[in-house]
Amino acid sequence: QKTEERRTSIIMERQQRMEKHQERSDAIRLNKDNAYETKMAVLRERADHATELSEHVKNKVRVKLFLKSKMTELRMDRHHQSMMQAKRASEYQRKQVEGRLDRASAVLERADRERSRIATDKSKIKHKVLEERIYVQTLVDNFH
């Protein structure tokens, strides 16, 4: 009788330990999933922000280039008597536009690098989460 009670007691304790372990495992998995989702939301937000910045810069440069070209055209029309002066003004305007294009290109390259870094981070995080899930699953499988 006592042996049977002892055996029942041991079985109950094991079952309680397994339930506690399962609860802990579930809580850990939930925390990791929540952290992953939060990180992914941040990364998506960063990527969206980088895209918005890129589009804003592109549009701003287009408008500036359009306005500059119109101004250059008006100046050339106004000063057609002196061809040499018009040529120098045009060259000056072209250099300014190229400088702005170079600066805009640098901004776009930075945005592209940031977008690439975010994509790389996202991939690394996905891989880590997958490894952690496999690890937790292995622990759970080995526990049984």
mmCIF file of C-alpha atoms in Angstrom:
data_model
loop_
_atom_site.group_PDB
_atom_site.id
_atom_site.type_symbol
_atom_site.label_atom_id
_atom_site.label_comp_id
_atom_site.label_asym_id
_atom_site.label_seq_id
_atom_site.Cartn_x
_atom_site.Cartn_y
_atom_site.Cartn_z
ATOM 1 C CA GLN A 1 0.000 0.000 0.000
ATOM 2 C CA LYS A 2 2.734 2.509 0.996
ATOM 3 C CA THR A 3 4.730 1.513 -2.066
ATOM 4 C CA GLU A 4 1.708 2.173 -4.234
ATOM 5 C CA GLU A 5 1.152 5.565 -2.578
ATOM 6 C CA ARG A 6 4.816 6.407 -3.024
ATOM 7 C CA ARG A 7 4.676 5.402 -6.698
ATOM 8 C CA THR A 8 1.537 7.501 -7.205
ATOM 9 C CA SER A 9 3.216 10.412 -5.432
ATOM 10 C CA ILE A 10 6.306 10.144 -7.666
ATOM 11 C CA ILE A 11 4.142 9.994 -10.786
ATOM 12 C CA MET A 12 2.179 13.061 -9.672
ATOM 13 C CA GLU A 13 5.404 14.985 -8.971
ATOM 14 C CA ARG A 14 6.770 14.093 -12.399
ATOM 15 C CA GLN A 15 3.577 15.166 -14.035
ATOM 16 C CA GLN A 16 3.644 18.486 -12.166
ATOM 17 C CA ARG A 17 7.266 19.070 -13.188
ATOM 18 C CA MET A 18 6.415 18.305 -16.811
ATOM 19 C CA GLU A 19 3.488 20.730 -16.700
ATOM 20 C CA LYS A 20 5.675 23.450 -15.160
ATOM 21 C CA HIS A 21 8.328 22.832 -17.818
ATOM 22 C CA GLN A 22 5.699 23.002 -20.566
ATOM 23 C CA GLU A 23 4.359 26.281 -19.163
ATOM 24 C CA ARG A 24 7.874 27.727 -19.041
ATOM 25 C CA SER A 25 8.557 26.532 -22.585
ATOM 26 C CA ASP A 26 5.325 28.068 -23.818
ATOM 27 C CA ALA A 27 6.108 31.349 -22.077
ATOM 28 C CA ILE A 28 9.632 31.444 -23.540
ATOM 29 C CA ARG A 29 8.340 30.661 -27.021
ATOM 30 C CA LEU A 30 5.652 33.353 -26.703
ATOM 31 C CA ASN A 31 8.229 35.926 -25.546
ATOM 32 C CA LYS A 32 10.533 35.064 -28.442
ATOM 33 C CA ASP A 33 7.672 35.259 -30.932
ATOM 34 C CA ASN A 34 6.598 38.627 -29.530
ATOM 35 C CA ALA A 35 10.165 39.945 -29.631
ATOM 36 C CA TYR A 36 10.529 38.727 -33.216
ATOM 37 C CA GLU A 37 7.278 40.390 -34.270
ATOM 38 C CA THR A 38 8.300 43.634 -32.576
ATOM 39 C CA LYS A 39 11.710 43.588 -34.253
ATOM 40 C CA MET A 40 10.150 42.841 -37.630
ATOM 41 C CA ALA A 41 7.697 45.725 -37.193
ATOM 42 C CA VAL A 42 10.610 48.062 -36.386
ATOM 43 C CA LEU A 43 12.555 46.824 -39.402
ATOM 44 C CA ARG A 44 9.523 47.267 -41.661
ATOM 45 C CA GLU A 45 9.040 50.764 -40.297
ATOM 46 C CA ARG A 46 12.692 51.605 -40.944
ATOM 47 C CA ALA A 47 12.491 50.235 -44.487
ATOM 48 C CA ASP A 48 9.332 52.234 -45.148
ATOM 49 C CA HIS A 49 10.936 55.352 -43.729
ATOM 50 C CA ALA A 50 14.037 54.875 -45.890
ATOM 51 C CA THR A 51 11.828 54.435 -48.959
ATOM 52 C CA GLU A 52 9.854 57.569 -48.111
ATOM 53 C CA LEU A 53 13.073 59.554 -47.677
ATOM 54 C CA SER A 54 14.388 58.250 -50.968
ATOM 55 C CA GLU A 55 11.196 59.192 -52.814
ATOM 56 C CA HIS A 56 11.115 62.615 -51.161
ATOM 57 C CA VAL A 57 14.711 63.327 -52.170
ATOM 58 C CA LYS A 58 14.100 62.121 -55.733
ATOM 59 C CA ASN A 59 11.039 64.334 -56.105
ATOM 60 C CA LYS A 60 12.815 67.334 -54.639
ATOM 61 C CA VAL A 61 15.762 66.885 -57.018
ATOM 62 C CA ARG A 62 13.420 66.504 -60.003
ATOM 63 C CA VAL A 63 11.612 69.734 -59.150
ATOM 64 C CA LYS A 64 14.876 71.591 -58.573
ATOM 65 C CA LEU A 65 16.324 70.292 -61.843
ATOM 66 C CA PHE A 66 13.179 71.254 -63.712
ATOM 67 C CA LEU A 67 13.213 74.752 -62.229
ATOM 68 C CA LYS A 68 16.928 75.143 -62.872
ATOM 69 C CA SER A 69 16.555 74.096 -66.493
ATOM 70 C CA LYS A 70 13.710 76.613 -66.952
ATOM 71 C CA MET A 71 15.791 79.354 -65.373
ATOM 72 C CA THR A 72 18.739 78.485 -67.604
ATOM 73 C CA GLU A 73 16.501 78.576 -70.661
ATOM 74 C CA LEU A 74 15.133 82.018 -69.697
ATOM 75 C CA ARG A 75 18.617 83.387 -69.080
ATOM 76 C CA MET A 76 19.854 82.106 -72.413
ATOM 77 C CA ASP A 77 16.860 83.688 -74.185
ATOM 78 C CA ARG A 78 17.380 86.997 -72.374
ATOM 79 C CA HIS A 79 21.112 87.153 -73.073
ATOM 80 C CA HIS A 80 21.306 85.806 -76.609
ATOM 81 C CA GLN A 81 23.324 88.879 -77.779
ATOM 82 C CA SER A 82 26.412 87.658 -75.967
ATOM 83 C CA MET A 83 26.997 83.993 -76.888
ATOM 84 C CA MET A 84 30.128 83.640 -74.820
ATOM 85 C CA GLN A 85 28.403 84.866 -71.676
ATOM 86 C CA ALA A 86 25.496 82.470 -72.314
ATOM 87 C CA LYS A 87 27.948 79.608 -72.755
ATOM 88 C CA ARG A 88 29.693 80.361 -69.443
ATOM 89 C CA ALA A 89 26.350 80.669 -67.621
ATOM 90 C CA SER A 90 25.196 77.362 -69.041
ATOM 91 C CA GLU A 91 28.426 75.634 -67.978
ATOM 92 C CA TYR A 92 28.070 77.070 -64.470
ATOM 93 C CA GLN A 93 24.471 75.884 -64.234
ATOM 94 C CA ARG A 94 25.438 72.421 -65.485
ATOM 95 C CA LYS A 95 28.128 72.108 -62.798
ATOM 96 C CA GLN A 96 25.654 73.139 -60.100
ATOM 97 C CA VAL A 97 23.145 70.559 -61.302
ATOM 98 C CA GLU A 98 25.835 67.863 -61.388
ATOM 99 C CA GLY A 99 26.858 68.752 -57.827
ATOM 100 C CA ARG A 100 23.268 68.443 -56.675
ATOM 101 C CA LEU A 101 22.920 65.173 -58.556
ATOM 102 C CA ASP A 102 26.086 63.878 -56.886
ATOM 103 C CA ARG A 103 24.759 64.850 -53.458
ATOM 104 C CA ALA A 104 21.344 63.357 -54.218
ATOM 105 C CA SER A 105 23.010 60.168 -55.456
ATOM 106 C CA ALA A 106 24.985 59.946 -52.222
ATOM 107 C CA VAL A 107 21.763 60.281 -50.213
ATOM 108 C CA LEU A 108 20.112 57.593 -52.336
ATOM 109 C CA GLU A 109 23.119 55.293 -51.903
ATOM 110 C CA ARG A 110 22.971 55.753 -48.120
ATOM 111 C CA ALA A 111 19.250 54.947 -48.173
ATOM 112 C CA ASP A 112 19.947 51.849 -50.293
ATOM 113 C CA ARG A 113 22.704 50.732 -47.909
ATOM 114 C CA GLU A 114 20.362 51.229 -44.953
ATOM 115 C CA ARG A 115 17.639 49.262 -46.716
ATOM 116 C CA SER A 116 20.160 46.497 -47.468
ATOM 117 C CA ARG A 117 21.370 46.466 -43.857
ATOM 118 C CA ILE A 118 17.810 46.240 -42.608
ATOM 119 C CA ALA A 119 17.132 43.332 -44.970
ATOM 120 C CA THR A 120 20.296 41.584 -43.731
ATOM 121 C CA ASP A 121 19.307 42.162 -40.091
ATOM 122 C CA LYS A 122 15.836 40.858 -40.833
ATOM 123 C CA SER A 123 17.295 37.709 -42.378
ATOM 124 C CA LYS A 124 19.641 37.190 -39.413
ATOM 125 C CA ILE A 125 16.787 37.611 -36.961
ATOM 126 C CA LYS A 126 14.611 35.141 -38.869
ATOM 127 C CA HIS A 127 17.478 32.644 -38.818
ATOM 128 C CA LYS A 128 18.086 33.138 -35.070
ATOM 129 C CA VAL A 129 14.394 32.728 -34.266
ATOM 130 C CA LEU A 130 14.287 29.563 -36.342
ATOM 131 C CA GLU A 131 17.355 28.207 -34.532
ATOM 132 C CA GLU A 132 15.823 29.058 -31.155
ATOM 133 C CA ARG A 133 12.570 27.362 -32.078
ATOM 134 C CA ILE A 134 14.451 24.249 -33.161
ATOM 135 C CA TYR A 135 16.487 24.353 -29.950
ATOM 136 C CA VAL A 136 13.395 24.716 -27.761
ATOM 137 C CA GLN A 137 11.633 21.969 -29.701
ATOM 138 C CA THR A 138 14.680 19.705 -29.248
ATOM 139 C CA LEU A 139 14.657 20.412 -25.516
ATOM 140 C CA VAL A 140 10.970 19.620 -25.318
ATOM 141 C CA ASP A 141 11.360 16.445 -27.389
ATOM 142 C CA ASN A 142 14.348 15.291 -25.334
ATOM 143 C CA PHE A 143 12.566 16.015 -22.081
ATOM 144 C CA HIS A 144 9.827 13.510 -22.876
#
